[in-house]
XYZ file of C-alpha atoms in Angstrom:
366
model
C -12.435 26.374 19.188
C -15.073 24.785 17.018
C -13.377 21.511 16.178
C -15.070 18.913 14.020
C -16.517 16.489 16.539
C -15.365 13.554 14.407
C -11.694 14.232 15.212
C -12.186 14.057 18.980
C -10.102 11.159 20.250
C -8.573 10.398 16.846
C -4.919 9.449 16.687
C -2.473 10.376 13.956
C -1.097 7.629 11.720
C 1.770 5.861 13.473
C 4.582 4.976 11.048
C 7.428 2.629 11.871
C 10.175 3.934 14.163
C 12.905 5.984 12.448
C 16.222 4.172 12.003
C 18.294 6.865 13.730
C 16.007 6.839 16.767
C 16.395 3.071 17.170
C 20.188 3.288 16.796
C 20.351 5.900 19.529
C 17.925 4.098 21.860
C 19.703 0.740 21.762
C 23.262 1.816 20.955
C 23.293 0.020 17.612
C 25.594 0.685 14.658
C 23.235 -0.855 12.107
C 19.456 -0.956 12.009
C 17.396 -2.490 9.193
C 13.891 -1.188 8.682
C 11.424 -3.866 7.596
C 8.288 -2.071 8.766
C 6.939 0.159 5.993
C 7.113 -2.039 2.883
C 9.722 0.075 1.124
C 11.840 -1.380 -1.663
C 15.074 -2.676 -0.050
C 16.847 -2.208 -3.385
C 16.039 1.495 -3.507
C 15.185 3.061 -6.845
C 16.382 2.705 -10.422
C 20.076 3.497 -11.052
C 18.789 5.869 -13.733
C 17.049 7.914 -11.038
C 20.278 8.017 -9.008
C 22.205 9.200 -12.047
C 19.644 11.947 -12.690
C 19.657 13.184 -9.092
C 23.448 13.572 -9.116
C 23.254 16.060 -11.966
C 19.810 17.634 -11.444
C 19.602 21.433 -11.533
C 15.869 21.883 -10.864
C 14.844 25.376 -9.787
C 12.992 24.637 -6.555
C 11.845 28.254 -6.167
C 9.264 27.704 -8.910
C 5.885 26.042 -8.292
C 5.428 22.641 -9.955
C 2.976 22.050 -12.779
C -0.231 21.358 -10.878
C -1.579 19.316 -13.774
C 1.594 17.171 -13.862
C 1.552 17.289 -17.650
C 4.889 15.563 -18.319
C 4.239 12.780 -15.822
C 0.633 12.528 -16.999
C 1.775 11.897 -20.576
C 4.356 9.312 -19.474
C 1.889 7.356 -17.295
C -0.889 7.553 -19.905
C 1.451 6.131 -22.542
C 2.693 3.417 -20.172
C -0.833 2.298 -19.290
C -2.471 2.909 -22.650
C -5.125 5.269 -21.245
C -6.152 8.859 -21.980
C -4.376 11.620 -20.093
C -7.775 12.856 -18.905
C -8.321 9.520 -17.144
C -5.541 10.165 -14.616
C -5.442 11.857 -11.223
C -2.161 12.397 -9.367
C -1.698 12.564 -5.622
C 0.916 13.111 -2.950
C 1.113 9.344 -2.583
C -1.947 7.094 -2.447
C -2.820 8.644 0.924
C -3.622 11.910 -0.843
C -5.809 10.121 -3.390
C -7.717 8.376 -0.592
C -8.295 11.746 1.093
C -9.506 13.265 -2.193
C -12.021 10.464 -2.748
C -13.345 10.637 0.801
C -13.616 14.422 0.727
C -15.548 14.276 -2.530
C -17.897 11.394 -1.746
C -18.228 10.899 2.006
C -20.228 12.995 4.478
C -22.774 12.497 7.288
C -25.684 10.367 6.115
C -23.737 8.111 3.732
C -21.637 5.033 4.493
C -18.519 3.403 3.162
C -17.725 -0.326 3.106
C -14.319 -1.952 3.528
C -12.582 -5.127 4.648
C -11.122 -5.472 8.150
C -8.247 -5.435 8.706
C -7.205 -3.411 5.687
C -5.378 -0.147 5.080
C -6.249 2.127 7.991
C -6.506 5.343 5.972
C -9.826 4.313 4.396
C -11.659 4.401 7.720
C -9.550 7.225 9.132
C -10.490 9.641 6.350
C -14.109 8.479 6.294
C -14.446 9.183 10.014
C -13.067 12.697 9.558
C -15.782 13.345 6.946
C -18.477 12.072 9.307
C -19.526 9.093 7.180
C -20.582 5.751 8.647
C -17.826 3.141 8.361
C -18.877 -0.450 7.737
C -16.084 -2.962 8.280
C -16.455 -6.506 6.984
C -14.125 -9.118 8.552
C -11.670 -10.882 6.268
C -12.148 -14.603 5.715
C -8.806 -16.346 6.281
C -7.014 -13.117 5.428
C -8.970 -12.466 2.222
C -11.717 -10.047 1.253
C -15.156 -11.597 1.689
C -16.734 -10.037 -1.391
C -20.161 -11.560 -0.767
C -20.212 -10.027 2.704
C -19.057 -6.691 1.283
C -22.004 -6.789 -1.128
C -24.398 -7.537 1.732
C -23.111 -4.470 3.602
C -23.981 -2.161 0.708
C -27.310 -0.356 0.882
C -28.970 2.713 -0.651
C -26.737 5.012 1.442
C -23.416 3.443 0.448
C -21.130 5.828 -1.435
C -17.721 4.096 -1.619
C -16.465 0.495 -1.390
C -12.740 -0.149 -0.903
C -10.980 -3.249 -2.228
C -7.313 -3.328 -1.247
C -5.809 -5.723 -3.765
C -3.355 -7.069 -2.655
C -4.602 -6.393 0.846
C -2.534 -4.648 3.485
C -1.703 -6.123 6.030
C -2.365 -9.705 4.864
C -0.912 -9.508 1.339
C -3.710 -11.645 -0.126
C -5.394 -10.995 -3.469
C -8.848 -11.012 -4.963
C -8.837 -13.218 -8.068
C -10.041 -11.917 -11.405
C -13.057 -14.248 -11.375
C -14.044 -13.041 -7.907
C -13.603 -9.414 -8.882
C -15.623 -9.777 -12.097
C -18.532 -11.295 -10.208
C -18.316 -8.583 -7.538
C -18.272 -5.634 -9.935
C -21.319 -6.938 -11.782
C -23.331 -6.774 -8.559
C -22.190 -3.448 -7.081
C -24.786 -0.703 -7.744
C -23.591 1.703 -10.444
C -23.919 4.715 -8.129
C -21.379 3.242 -5.659
C -17.720 4.011 -6.367
C -15.455 0.939 -6.162
C -11.867 1.825 -5.281
C -9.316 -0.818 -6.267
C -6.220 0.084 -4.261
C -3.318 -1.636 -6.022
C -0.286 -0.177 -4.236
C 1.555 -3.514 -4.558
C 0.419 -4.278 -8.113
C 3.950 -4.700 -9.498
C 4.746 -7.568 -7.109
C 1.818 -9.827 -8.038
C 2.682 -13.095 -9.779
C -0.427 -15.194 -9.063
C -2.004 -16.573 -12.266
C -5.532 -15.977 -10.932
C -4.889 -12.231 -10.931
C -5.398 -10.297 -14.182
C -4.563 -6.657 -14.847
C -7.637 -4.671 -13.863
C -7.268 -1.695 -16.215
C -9.918 -3.009 -18.603
C -12.527 -2.584 -15.863
C -12.163 1.171 -16.218
C -13.750 0.980 -19.666
C -16.381 -1.524 -18.591
C -17.578 0.184 -15.410
C -18.126 3.900 -14.842
C -17.919 3.409 -11.062
C -14.418 1.879 -10.825
C -11.255 3.763 -9.924
C -7.808 2.144 -9.643
C -5.076 3.537 -7.399
C -1.388 2.751 -7.836
C 1.820 4.269 -6.508
C 5.509 4.918 -7.116
C 6.251 4.411 -3.399
C 6.618 0.631 -3.322
C 8.218 -1.294 -6.208
C 9.602 1.891 -7.805
C 11.359 2.793 -4.549
C 10.272 6.439 -4.564
C 8.490 6.542 -1.200
C 10.001 9.870 -0.133
C 8.985 11.542 -3.396
C 5.266 10.884 -2.701
C 3.684 10.113 -6.063
C 0.484 8.130 -6.422
C -1.970 8.054 -9.298
C -5.531 6.975 -9.973
C -7.171 5.813 -13.204
C -10.880 6.038 -13.964
C -13.304 7.174 -16.625
C -12.950 10.819 -17.588
C -16.204 11.855 -15.893
C -15.035 10.458 -12.536
C -11.631 12.157 -12.766
C -13.292 15.449 -13.748
C -15.381 15.311 -10.563
C -12.425 14.481 -8.314
C -9.832 16.854 -9.778
C -11.284 20.068 -8.253
C -10.872 18.477 -4.809
C -7.156 17.895 -5.401
C -4.773 20.413 -3.774
C -3.315 22.672 -6.504
C 0.374 21.655 -6.225
C 0.252 18.209 -4.638
C 3.413 16.845 -6.279
C 6.813 18.505 -6.567
C 8.822 19.354 -9.669
C 11.425 16.802 -8.629
C 8.882 14.057 -7.952
C 7.451 14.499 -11.458
C 10.902 14.137 -12.996
C 12.061 11.094 -11.034
C 8.754 9.259 -11.506
C 9.066 9.621 -15.279
C 12.611 8.232 -15.198
C 11.634 5.386 -12.877
C 8.731 4.447 -15.124
C 11.110 4.027 -18.048
C 13.242 1.448 -16.237
C 10.945 -1.585 -16.236
C 13.964 -3.885 -16.162
C 14.679 -2.612 -12.638
C 11.092 -3.401 -11.604
C 11.399 -6.896 -13.099
C 14.629 -7.554 -11.175
C 13.134 -6.289 -7.903
C 10.116 -8.539 -8.372
C 12.332 -11.586 -8.979
C 14.436 -10.855 -5.888
C 11.287 -10.288 -3.848
C 9.966 -13.725 -4.851
C 13.184 -15.332 -3.591
C 12.865 -13.456 -0.299
C 9.206 -14.373 0.063
C 10.145 -18.059 -0.186
C 12.621 -17.610 2.678
C 9.780 -16.544 4.976
C 7.392 -19.212 3.745
C 10.009 -21.925 4.352
C 10.652 -20.563 7.857
C 6.941 -20.588 8.694
C 6.386 -24.074 7.323
C 9.454 -25.404 9.122
C 8.154 -24.119 12.468
C 4.430 -24.674 11.920
C 3.603 -20.955 11.939
C 0.484 -19.751 10.130
C 1.135 -17.235 7.357
C -0.931 -15.532 4.703
C 0.025 -16.211 1.068
C 1.417 -12.798 0.202
C 1.483 -11.252 -3.263
C 3.378 -8.214 -2.003
C 6.798 -7.256 -0.652
C 5.736 -8.043 2.920
C 4.370 -11.032 4.796
C 2.091 -11.301 7.843
C 2.761 -14.407 9.899
C 2.126 -15.954 13.275
C 4.683 -15.885 16.073
C 2.628 -17.659 18.806
C 3.781 -15.002 21.251
C 2.892 -11.448 22.239
C 3.396 -9.418 19.053
C 4.561 -6.354 20.962
C 7.182 -8.369 22.863
C 8.525 -9.857 19.625
C 8.531 -6.390 18.055
C 10.519 -4.978 20.961
C 12.997 -7.872 21.070
C 13.673 -7.562 17.333
C 14.095 -3.815 17.784
C 16.855 -4.463 20.340
C 18.538 -6.655 17.734
C 18.422 -3.969 15.051
C 15.274 -4.800 13.075
C 12.230 -2.541 12.834
C 9.043 -4.472 12.000
C 5.309 -4.039 12.670
C 3.537 -5.675 15.564
C 0.305 -7.392 14.612
C -1.343 -5.693 17.588
C -1.225 -2.432 15.627
C -2.764 -4.156 12.596
C -5.723 -5.908 14.262
C -3.727 -9.151 14.035
C -2.553 -10.077 17.554
C -0.075 -12.923 17.708
C 1.271 -11.995 14.254
C 3.999 -9.718 12.896
C 4.232 -8.021 9.516
C 7.680 -7.957 7.977
C 8.835 -6.217 4.817
C 10.751 -8.649 2.610
C 14.320 -7.384 2.496
C 17.387 -8.523 0.626
C 18.311 -12.212 0.843
C 21.029 -11.382 3.371
C 18.699 -9.211 5.488
C 16.037 -11.914 5.493
C 18.495 -14.608 6.585
C 19.814 -12.491 9.435
C 16.306 -11.492 10.520
C 14.978 -15.044 10.559
C 17.982 -16.330 12.516
C 17.411 -13.655 15.159
C 13.653 -14.244 15.168
C 14.285 -17.945 15.836
C 16.413 -16.890 18.783
C 13.664 -14.591 20.111
C 10.902 -17.163 19.728
C 13.043 -19.757 21.470
C 13.497 -17.337 24.379
C 9.726 -16.799 24.417
C 9.146 -20.536 24.710
C 7.582 -20.903 21.264
C 10.309 -23.243 20.038
C 11.658 -26.012 22.211
């Protein structure tokens, strides 16, 4: 068969292990997944109430234009409906952008490590991938600018960055956007936007009006707790959205996902409470790292990447045996580190107690 040569040797995205699989493998009654940055508090009670009484006809195709959700998000953000693009999660939006703008002969620039789907999709399209190393876990915007040339089509800024959780400040971003050539699309991937509390970060929506080459991606999968419903959205100037929309699959959200996203969007009190609880949990990990002299990155998300001074895969496996699914830093270009989703206060306490036990066994702690 005449396969695209770019996919030779490529591997599919590897998500965290399923809970049921881990239970069966290790004979555990309870397993807590802290690997995929889901909201440990689930979704809004209003969504739960709706789902218990929903009578959606699932034999009917959804509205491909997502009109009801489009109106709700436009009103929430204060943008025009024509400035929005909806995807089957942010992954779909990333694929749409790469399909529209990347091909052999052009290049795309991104930080490293950052979200793997930027490079993965670019490679499928045959574009050159230029990875710029992070500086102490943060985007090196000056180095990103240096990597741009006349053949650059897209620059990715994951803010906050996955897997380090660090942010680009508003001052840094302003200076960066002024210098990026107008024909280069700048993607601001803000999947963890709702968790940010750093004063140096400012809402980026105003950049859409100021720059014709900026697109912002956000999602309902993280803080809103709707990961399985797969709803992401992008905001840009109308001309950019008009170019991207024909690339979008015709029915890339479901009827049910439209409905629950609208309900979730209305419950901002739930988002506020989740953010407050997340900040408490984040402090638990920071205190643990500082107590034991472990390097960590100052996260503005619902996960934290920190040093374990041991083989990341061994720590991953030992925590798996104890009923916790996390991510090994080896899979995230961060050997010697682990990435852990911030759970409930009780989950965090139990996890850290067991991690202390594991690291003692590994000779990290005396």
